[in-house]
């Protein structure tokens, strides 16, 4: 299949035509990748089981892993959700459009092919003009997982999306880099007390402030994850992962940089190409290895924004081993560390007490 990649920064007239064509592809059951504020999504008509099946084929994704339905207005939520609790209304007022996915009991209009056979549906209203316009013009909710091949880091640019999807889908809309860079928070509202199934930009603290009580899926606990099966089916797969094995080094910054230097030197002595994930503050601490900075330690926003791009660049550079610094896991840091731990397959070395 020939994938059409289009830049959305063109003249207005040309842009109108692009959205018309993209919406037509969605309505006809085809696939269009589009930007959101979190990561690029791989979109299909959420109400069409055959279209959803094409998403699984294009990504190489197991079909028990449900998709998020992206909507542009609240009427579309009424269309797919059987019951909308008060908590959801409070959260919609505060955070939609935005990086918060909520799980509801589904209506029968949503096919099992979209929800992996579950009787619930995940819904989100993305905070990106291109995504909202595409959904509006298509006139249907758009099911969209991250637009990566299954197992690879999520795409945060149209370039990443093309790396994985060129030749597999009809169209890629290029809206530039995604603002946030990691996937939305997922909150299950079908339980009596809402449960976070995936941490994201909307933090536990932000949700508690509005709802009072919120639980966190035990499978997300860095200490206990082994003993629990994640409630979001997708969270059980190896994820966000670069090709090379990755090790996180946790502790005081000085001890961490020293340990990474030591591990890098040992790997290089054995002839392995090493990649190091550092920060602006520690960039100069590493005399060997290919170093990429996530930005300043003071800005978790920049760390999240750069993470997947750096993981992908190590694939291109054919690095054979990756060593990475870690971050505090409070507030937005818990989402960043969740992705880093997954990318590393939970391989972590502690060099001093946890901060
Ligand atoms: O930011 C995002 O959420 C991005 C952009 C494109 O919107 N999308 C995204 O989709 O990350 P995906 O498919 O890569 O991740 C969706 C996650 C999976 O872990 C899936 O198992 C979970 O959401 N999920 C979807 N529907 C669910 C449901 N009904 N119950 C439990 N988990 C669900
Ligand atoms: Mg994904």
Short mmCIF file of C-alpha atoms and ligand atoms in Angstrom, two decimals:
data_model
loop_
_atom_site.label_atom_id
_atom_site.label_comp_id
_atom_site.label_asym_id
_atom_site.label_seq_id
_atom_site.Cartn_x
_atom_site.Cartn_y
_atom_site.Cartn_z
CA UNK A 1 0.00 0.00 0.00
CA UNK A 2 1.19 3.48 -0.82
CA UNK A 3 1.06 5.67 2.30
CA UNK A 4 0.31 9.34 1.67
CA UNK A 5 2.20 11.57 4.13
CA UNK A 6 0.81 15.10 4.28
CA UNK A 7 2.02 18.20 6.04
CA UNK A 8 -0.78 20.08 7.78
CA UNK A 9 1.05 23.40 7.65
CA UNK A 10 -0.07 24.06 4.03
CA UNK A 11 -2.45 26.72 2.69
CA UNK A 12 -5.98 26.65 4.16
CA UNK A 13 -7.56 25.54 0.94
CA UNK A 14 -5.20 22.62 0.56
CA UNK A 15 -5.69 21.72 4.23
CA UNK A 16 -9.49 21.56 3.79
CA UNK A 17 -8.94 19.07 1.01
CA UNK A 18 -6.57 16.99 3.16
CA UNK A 19 -9.10 16.65 6.01
CA UNK A 20 -11.85 15.79 3.53
CA UNK A 21 -9.72 13.01 2.10
CA UNK A 22 -8.60 11.74 5.53
CA UNK A 23 -12.18 11.71 6.85
CA UNK A 24 -13.31 9.85 3.73
CA UNK A 25 -10.64 7.17 4.34
CA UNK A 26 -11.88 6.73 7.93
CA UNK A 27 -15.52 6.49 6.85
CA UNK A 28 -14.58 3.94 4.19
CA UNK A 29 -12.95 1.70 6.83
CA UNK A 30 -9.31 2.67 6.17
CA UNK A 31 -6.48 3.82 8.45
CA UNK A 32 -5.16 7.36 9.04
CA UNK A 33 -2.41 8.22 11.53
CA UNK A 34 -2.83 11.61 13.17
CA UNK A 35 -1.17 13.79 15.83
CA UNK A 36 -2.52 14.23 19.35
CA UNK A 37 -1.05 16.14 22.29
CA UNK A 38 0.31 12.85 23.74
CA UNK A 39 1.57 10.64 20.89
CA UNK A 40 0.55 9.93 17.28
CA UNK A 41 -2.54 7.74 16.98
CA UNK A 42 -3.38 5.13 14.34
CA UNK A 43 -7.02 5.85 13.58
CA UNK A 44 -9.96 3.86 12.25
CA UNK A 45 -13.74 4.09 12.57
CA UNK A 46 -14.39 2.90 16.15
CA UNK A 47 -17.88 1.67 15.22
CA UNK A 48 -16.64 -0.61 12.44
CA UNK A 49 -15.19 -3.96 13.56
CA UNK A 50 -13.47 -4.60 10.22
CA UNK A 51 -11.72 -1.23 10.34
CA UNK A 52 -10.57 -1.94 13.91
CA UNK A 53 -9.22 -5.31 12.75
CA UNK A 54 -6.99 -3.46 10.26
CA UNK A 55 -5.41 -1.55 13.15
CA UNK A 56 -4.37 -4.80 14.82
CA UNK A 57 -2.94 -6.09 11.54
CA UNK A 58 -0.99 -2.88 10.81
CA UNK A 59 0.53 -2.77 14.30
CA UNK A 60 1.06 -6.51 14.72
CA UNK A 61 -0.89 -6.09 17.96
CA UNK A 62 -2.58 -8.92 19.90
CA UNK A 63 -6.33 -8.59 19.34
CA UNK A 64 -7.23 -8.92 23.05
CA UNK A 65 -5.75 -5.46 23.58
CA UNK A 66 -8.60 -2.92 23.45
CA UNK A 67 -8.47 0.43 21.64
CA UNK A 68 -9.27 3.94 22.90
CA UNK A 69 -12.20 5.66 21.14
CA UNK A 70 -11.30 9.30 20.42
CA UNK A 71 -14.19 11.75 20.39
CA UNK A 72 -14.61 15.44 19.56
CA UNK A 73 -17.70 16.31 21.63
CA UNK A 74 -19.79 15.00 24.51
CA UNK A 75 -22.59 13.73 22.25
CA UNK A 76 -20.12 11.18 20.95
CA UNK A 77 -19.53 10.03 24.52
CA UNK A 78 -23.29 9.50 24.96
CA UNK A 79 -23.16 7.49 21.73
CA UNK A 80 -20.64 4.94 23.06
CA UNK A 81 -20.96 4.94 26.89
CA UNK A 82 -23.89 3.13 28.53
CA UNK A 83 -23.52 4.98 31.83
CA UNK A 84 -21.67 8.22 32.64
CA UNK A 85 -21.00 8.61 36.39
CA UNK A 86 -20.83 12.03 38.06
CA UNK A 87 -17.09 11.64 38.56
CA UNK A 88 -16.69 11.54 34.77
CA UNK A 89 -18.59 14.81 34.36
CA UNK A 90 -16.34 16.50 36.91
CA UNK A 91 -13.24 15.21 35.13
CA UNK A 92 -14.50 16.17 31.67
CA UNK A 93 -15.09 19.74 32.84
CA UNK A 94 -11.57 19.89 34.21
CA UNK A 95 -9.47 17.92 31.72
CA UNK A 96 -11.22 17.42 28.37
CA UNK A 97 -10.03 17.94 25.79
CA UNK A 98 -6.82 16.56 27.26
CA UNK A 99 -4.58 13.61 28.13
CA UNK A 100 -7.12 11.69 30.22
CA UNK A 101 -8.76 8.46 29.02
CA UNK A 102 -11.80 7.26 30.94
CA UNK A 103 -13.27 3.76 30.91
CA UNK A 104 -17.06 3.31 30.82
CA UNK A 105 -19.54 0.46 30.36
CA UNK A 106 -20.01 0.31 26.60
CA UNK A 107 -23.12 0.51 24.44
CA UNK A 108 -23.68 -2.28 21.94
CA UNK A 109 -22.96 0.10 19.02
CA UNK A 110 -19.27 -0.29 19.92
CA UNK A 111 -18.15 -3.60 18.40
CA UNK A 112 -16.19 -6.20 20.36
CA UNK A 113 -13.50 -5.78 17.71
CA UNK A 114 -12.76 -2.31 19.13
CA UNK A 115 -12.79 -3.30 22.80
CA UNK A 116 -11.01 -6.65 22.57
CA UNK A 117 -14.20 -8.38 23.65
CA UNK A 118 -14.57 -6.34 26.87
CA UNK A 119 -17.95 -4.87 27.87
CA UNK A 120 -16.25 -1.56 28.64
CA UNK A 121 -14.92 1.15 26.33
CA UNK A 122 -12.01 3.56 26.83
CA UNK A 123 -12.78 7.11 25.64
CA UNK A 124 -10.71 10.25 25.30
CA UNK A 125 -11.13 13.72 23.79
CA UNK A 126 -7.65 14.67 22.53
CA UNK A 127 -6.39 18.24 22.90
CA UNK A 128 -5.11 18.71 19.39
CA UNK A 129 -6.81 20.69 16.63
CA UNK A 130 -5.91 18.21 13.89
CA UNK A 131 -7.25 15.24 15.85
CA UNK A 132 -10.47 17.05 16.74
CA UNK A 133 -11.02 18.20 13.19
CA UNK A 134 -10.44 14.74 11.74
CA UNK A 135 -12.94 13.20 14.20
CA UNK A 136 -15.52 15.91 13.45
CA UNK A 137 -15.19 15.56 9.69
CA UNK A 138 -15.28 11.76 9.84
CA UNK A 139 -18.47 12.04 11.92
CA UNK A 140 -17.63 8.93 13.96
CA UNK A 141 -15.54 8.22 17.07
CA UNK A 142 -12.03 7.20 15.98
CA UNK A 143 -10.40 4.16 17.58
CA UNK A 144 -6.69 4.84 17.87
CA UNK A 145 -3.82 3.10 19.60
CA UNK A 146 -0.38 4.69 19.51
CA UNK A 147 0.81 4.50 15.88
CA UNK A 148 3.86 2.31 16.54
CA UNK A 149 4.51 -1.30 15.63
CA UNK A 150 3.55 -3.37 18.66
CA UNK A 151 6.33 -3.32 21.28
CA UNK A 152 8.21 -0.30 19.88
CA UNK A 153 8.29 3.13 21.55
CA UNK A 154 5.22 5.24 20.74
CA UNK A 155 5.71 7.77 17.93
CA UNK A 156 5.90 11.44 18.90
CA UNK A 157 6.56 12.77 15.38
CA UNK A 158 5.24 12.00 11.90
CA UNK A 159 8.75 10.73 11.10
CA UNK A 160 8.54 8.08 13.84
CA UNK A 161 5.06 7.16 12.59
CA UNK A 162 6.33 6.73 9.04
CA UNK A 163 9.23 4.54 10.27
CA UNK A 164 6.70 2.04 11.60
CA UNK A 165 3.64 2.54 9.37
CA UNK A 166 4.89 3.48 5.89
CA UNK A 167 3.32 1.05 3.42
CA UNK A 168 0.84 -0.30 6.00
CA UNK A 169 -1.80 2.46 6.15
CA UNK A 170 -3.50 4.90 3.77
CA UNK A 171 -2.39 8.23 5.23
CA UNK A 172 -0.26 10.01 7.85
CA UNK A 173 -1.16 13.55 8.91
CA UNK A 174 1.99 15.44 9.93
CA UNK A 175 1.18 17.97 12.64
CA UNK A 176 4.73 18.29 13.98
CA UNK A 177 6.01 16.89 17.29
CA UNK A 178 3.51 15.99 20.05
CA UNK A 179 3.48 18.42 22.97
CA UNK A 180 3.47 15.92 25.87
CA UNK A 181 5.22 12.91 24.38
CA UNK A 182 3.86 10.07 26.53
CA UNK A 183 0.43 8.44 26.44
CA UNK A 184 -2.67 9.61 28.31
CA UNK A 185 -3.58 8.70 31.88
CA UNK A 186 -6.14 5.86 31.91
CA UNK A 187 -8.79 5.94 34.64
CA UNK A 188 -11.35 3.15 35.10
CA UNK A 189 -14.69 4.62 36.15
CA UNK A 190 -16.59 1.33 36.15
CA UNK A 191 -15.48 0.52 39.72
CA UNK A 192 -16.97 2.13 42.80
CA UNK A 193 -13.70 3.98 43.44
CA UNK A 194 -11.96 5.10 40.22
CA UNK A 195 -8.73 3.21 39.44
CA UNK A 196 -5.70 4.50 37.53
CA UNK A 197 -4.70 1.81 35.01
CA UNK A 198 -1.90 3.80 33.36
CA UNK A 199 -0.22 6.92 34.76
CA UNK A 200 0.09 9.98 32.53
CA UNK A 201 0.17 13.75 32.45
CA UNK A 202 -3.01 13.97 34.55
CA UNK A 203 -1.53 12.75 37.83
CA UNK A 204 -2.88 10.81 40.81
CA UNK A 205 -2.64 14.01 42.85
CA UNK A 206 -4.70 15.97 40.30
CA UNK A 207 -7.40 13.27 40.26
CA UNK A 208 -7.56 12.98 44.06
CA UNK A 209 -7.99 16.74 44.35
CA UNK A 210 -11.18 16.49 42.26
CA UNK A 211 -12.56 13.10 43.24
CA UNK A 212 -11.40 12.61 46.81
CA UNK A 213 -10.57 8.94 46.53
CA UNK A 214 -8.69 7.24 43.69
CA UNK A 215 -6.95 3.86 43.57
CA UNK A 216 -3.94 2.83 41.54
CA UNK A 217 -3.82 -0.57 39.82
CA UNK A 218 -1.44 -2.67 41.93
CA UNK A 219 0.32 -3.88 38.79
CA UNK A 220 1.69 -0.31 38.44
CA UNK A 221 3.52 -0.44 41.77
CA UNK A 222 7.26 -0.63 40.96
CA UNK A 223 7.75 -2.88 44.01
CA UNK A 224 4.78 -5.22 43.51
CA UNK A 225 4.12 -5.32 39.76
CA UNK A 226 5.28 -8.94 39.49
CA UNK A 227 2.43 -10.26 41.60
CA UNK A 228 -0.49 -8.61 39.79
CA UNK A 229 -2.00 -8.84 36.34
CA UNK A 230 -2.56 -5.33 34.91
CA UNK A 231 -6.21 -4.32 34.48
CA UNK A 232 -5.44 -2.58 31.18
CA UNK A 233 -4.70 -5.57 28.94
CA UNK A 234 -2.09 -3.60 26.97
CA UNK A 235 0.01 -3.02 30.05
CA UNK A 236 1.01 -6.67 30.28
CA UNK A 237 3.04 -6.61 27.07
CA UNK A 238 6.69 -5.51 26.75
CA UNK A 239 6.27 -1.96 25.70
CA UNK A 240 7.85 1.34 24.82
CA UNK A 241 10.97 -0.69 24.29
CA UNK A 242 14.12 -0.02 22.30
CA UNK A 243 15.79 -3.00 20.60
CA UNK A 244 18.82 -3.04 22.92
CA UNK A 245 18.51 -4.22 26.52
CA UNK A 246 18.21 -1.27 28.87
CA UNK A 247 19.23 -0.90 32.52
CA UNK A 248 18.12 1.89 34.84
CA UNK A 249 20.51 3.10 37.52
CA UNK A 250 18.77 4.57 40.53
CA UNK A 251 20.16 6.60 43.44
CA UNK A 252 21.98 9.84 44.25
CA UNK A 253 23.11 11.57 41.08
CA UNK A 254 26.80 11.30 41.85
CA UNK A 255 26.65 7.59 42.64
CA UNK A 256 24.50 7.03 39.54
CA UNK A 257 26.88 8.74 37.14
CA UNK A 258 29.79 6.83 38.63
CA UNK A 259 28.00 3.48 38.23
CA UNK A 260 26.97 4.26 34.65
CA UNK A 261 30.58 5.22 33.78
CA UNK A 262 31.76 1.92 35.25
CA UNK A 263 29.12 -0.18 33.43
CA UNK A 264 29.73 1.66 30.15
CA UNK A 265 33.48 1.11 30.37
CA UNK A 266 32.98 -2.59 31.12
CA UNK A 267 30.60 -3.06 28.16
CA UNK A 268 32.90 -1.19 25.79
CA UNK A 269 35.86 -3.26 26.95
CA UNK A 270 33.87 -6.26 25.73
CA UNK A 271 33.30 -4.53 22.40
CA UNK A 272 29.63 -3.57 22.91
CA UNK A 273 28.26 -0.25 21.65
CA UNK A 274 26.73 1.61 24.61
CA UNK A 275 24.01 4.26 24.71
CA UNK A 276 23.57 6.49 27.77
CA UNK A 277 20.40 8.38 28.68
CA UNK A 278 21.43 11.39 30.72
CA UNK A 279 20.27 14.92 31.51
CA UNK A 280 21.65 18.38 30.72
CA UNK A 281 23.11 18.47 34.23
CA UNK A 282 25.04 15.20 33.81
CA UNK A 283 25.90 15.33 30.09
CA UNK A 284 29.57 16.05 30.85
CA UNK A 285 29.92 13.19 33.32
CA UNK A 286 30.28 10.50 30.65
CA UNK A 287 33.53 10.27 28.71
CA UNK A 288 32.40 7.24 26.67
CA UNK A 289 29.22 5.88 25.07
CA UNK A 290 26.66 7.63 22.87
CA UNK A 291 24.98 10.11 25.24
CA UNK A 292 21.54 11.59 24.67
CA UNK A 293 20.10 14.13 27.10
CA UNK A 294 16.43 14.11 28.05
CA UNK A 295 16.76 17.83 28.88
CA UNK A 296 17.01 19.41 32.27
CA UNK A 297 16.25 17.37 35.39
CA UNK A 298 14.26 20.38 36.54
CA UNK A 299 11.72 19.84 33.74
CA UNK A 300 9.92 16.51 33.71
CA UNK A 301 7.90 17.91 30.80
CA UNK A 302 11.02 17.99 28.66
CA UNK A 303 12.09 14.54 29.89
CA UNK A 304 8.72 13.07 28.83
CA UNK A 305 8.76 15.00 25.56
CA UNK A 306 12.17 13.59 24.55
CA UNK A 307 12.03 10.04 25.91
CA UNK A 308 10.62 8.07 22.97
CA UNK A 309 12.64 9.99 20.41
CA UNK A 310 15.83 9.05 22.26
CA UNK A 311 14.82 5.39 22.59
CA UNK A 312 14.19 5.31 18.84
CA UNK A 313 17.49 7.00 18.03
CA UNK A 314 19.37 4.26 19.88
CA UNK A 315 17.71 1.75 17.54
CA UNK A 316 19.01 3.70 14.55
CA UNK A 317 22.47 3.97 16.03
CA UNK A 318 22.46 0.20 16.56
CA UNK A 319 23.42 0.57 20.19
CA UNK A 320 23.78 -2.82 21.90
CA UNK A 321 23.21 -1.79 25.51
CA UNK A 322 21.46 1.20 27.07
CA UNK A 323 22.15 2.66 30.51
CA UNK A 324 19.84 5.29 31.91
CA UNK A 325 19.49 7.66 34.82
CA UNK A 326 16.12 7.72 36.62
CA UNK A 327 13.74 10.36 37.98
CA UNK A 328 11.69 10.93 41.08
CA UNK A 329 8.39 9.09 40.78
CA UNK A 330 6.17 11.68 42.40
CA UNK A 331 3.42 13.46 40.42
CA UNK A 332 4.14 13.40 36.64
CA UNK A 333 7.37 11.52 37.41
CA UNK A 334 5.35 8.36 38.08
CA UNK A 335 4.25 8.31 34.41
CA UNK A 336 7.78 8.94 33.18
CA UNK A 337 9.22 6.20 35.42
CA UNK A 338 6.40 3.79 34.42
CA UNK A 339 7.49 4.09 30.75
CA UNK A 340 11.19 3.87 31.59
CA UNK A 341 10.71 0.77 33.76
CA UNK A 342 8.72 -0.90 30.99
CA UNK A 343 11.29 0.02 28.36
CA UNK A 344 13.93 -1.54 30.63
CA UNK A 345 11.83 -4.63 31.33
CA UNK A 346 12.08 -3.53 35.00
CA UNK A 347 15.86 -4.00 35.02
CA UNK A 348 17.05 -1.54 37.65
CA UNK A 349 20.20 -1.24 39.76
CA UNK A 350 20.06 0.73 43.03
CA UNK A 351 23.36 2.36 43.95
CA UNK A 352 22.14 4.21 47.04
CA UNK A 353 18.94 4.76 49.00
CA UNK A 354 15.86 5.70 46.96
CA UNK A 355 15.29 9.44 46.81
O1 LIG B 1 -2.40 9.04 24.67
C1 LIG B 1 -2.99 8.00 24.30
O2 LIG B 1 -3.79 7.42 25.02
C2 LIG B 1 -2.67 7.47 22.90
C3 LIG B 1 -3.17 8.50 21.88
C4 LIG B 1 -3.06 8.03 20.47
O3 LIG B 1 -4.47 8.91 22.20
N1 LIG B 1 -3.25 6.19 22.69
C5 LIG B 1 -2.77 5.06 23.29
O4 LIG B 1 -3.43 3.90 22.89
O5 LIG B 1 -1.85 5.06 24.08
P1 LIG B 1 -2.82 2.45 23.13
O6 LIG B 1 -3.73 1.54 22.40
O7 LIG B 1 -1.39 2.41 22.75
O8 LIG B 1 -3.00 2.19 24.65
C6 LIG B 1 -4.31 2.00 25.17
C7 LIG B 1 -4.27 1.29 26.48
C8 LIG B 1 -3.89 -0.17 26.37
O9 LIG B 1 -3.02 -0.51 27.44
C9 LIG B 1 -5.23 -0.87 26.54
O10 LIG B 1 -5.09 -2.17 27.08
C10 LIG B 1 -5.97 0.07 27.46
O11 LIG B 1 -5.58 1.34 27.02
N2 LIG B 1 -7.43 -0.03 27.31
C11 LIG B 1 -8.19 0.33 26.25
N3 LIG B 1 -9.48 0.05 26.46
C12 LIG B 1 -9.57 -0.50 27.68
C13 LIG B 1 -10.64 -1.01 28.47
N4 LIG B 1 -11.89 -1.03 28.02
N5 LIG B 1 -10.34 -1.51 29.70
C14 LIG B 1 -9.07 -1.52 30.15
N6 LIG B 1 -8.02 -1.03 29.45
C15 LIG B 1 -8.25 -0.54 28.23
MG1 LIG B 2 0.58 1.94 22.69
#
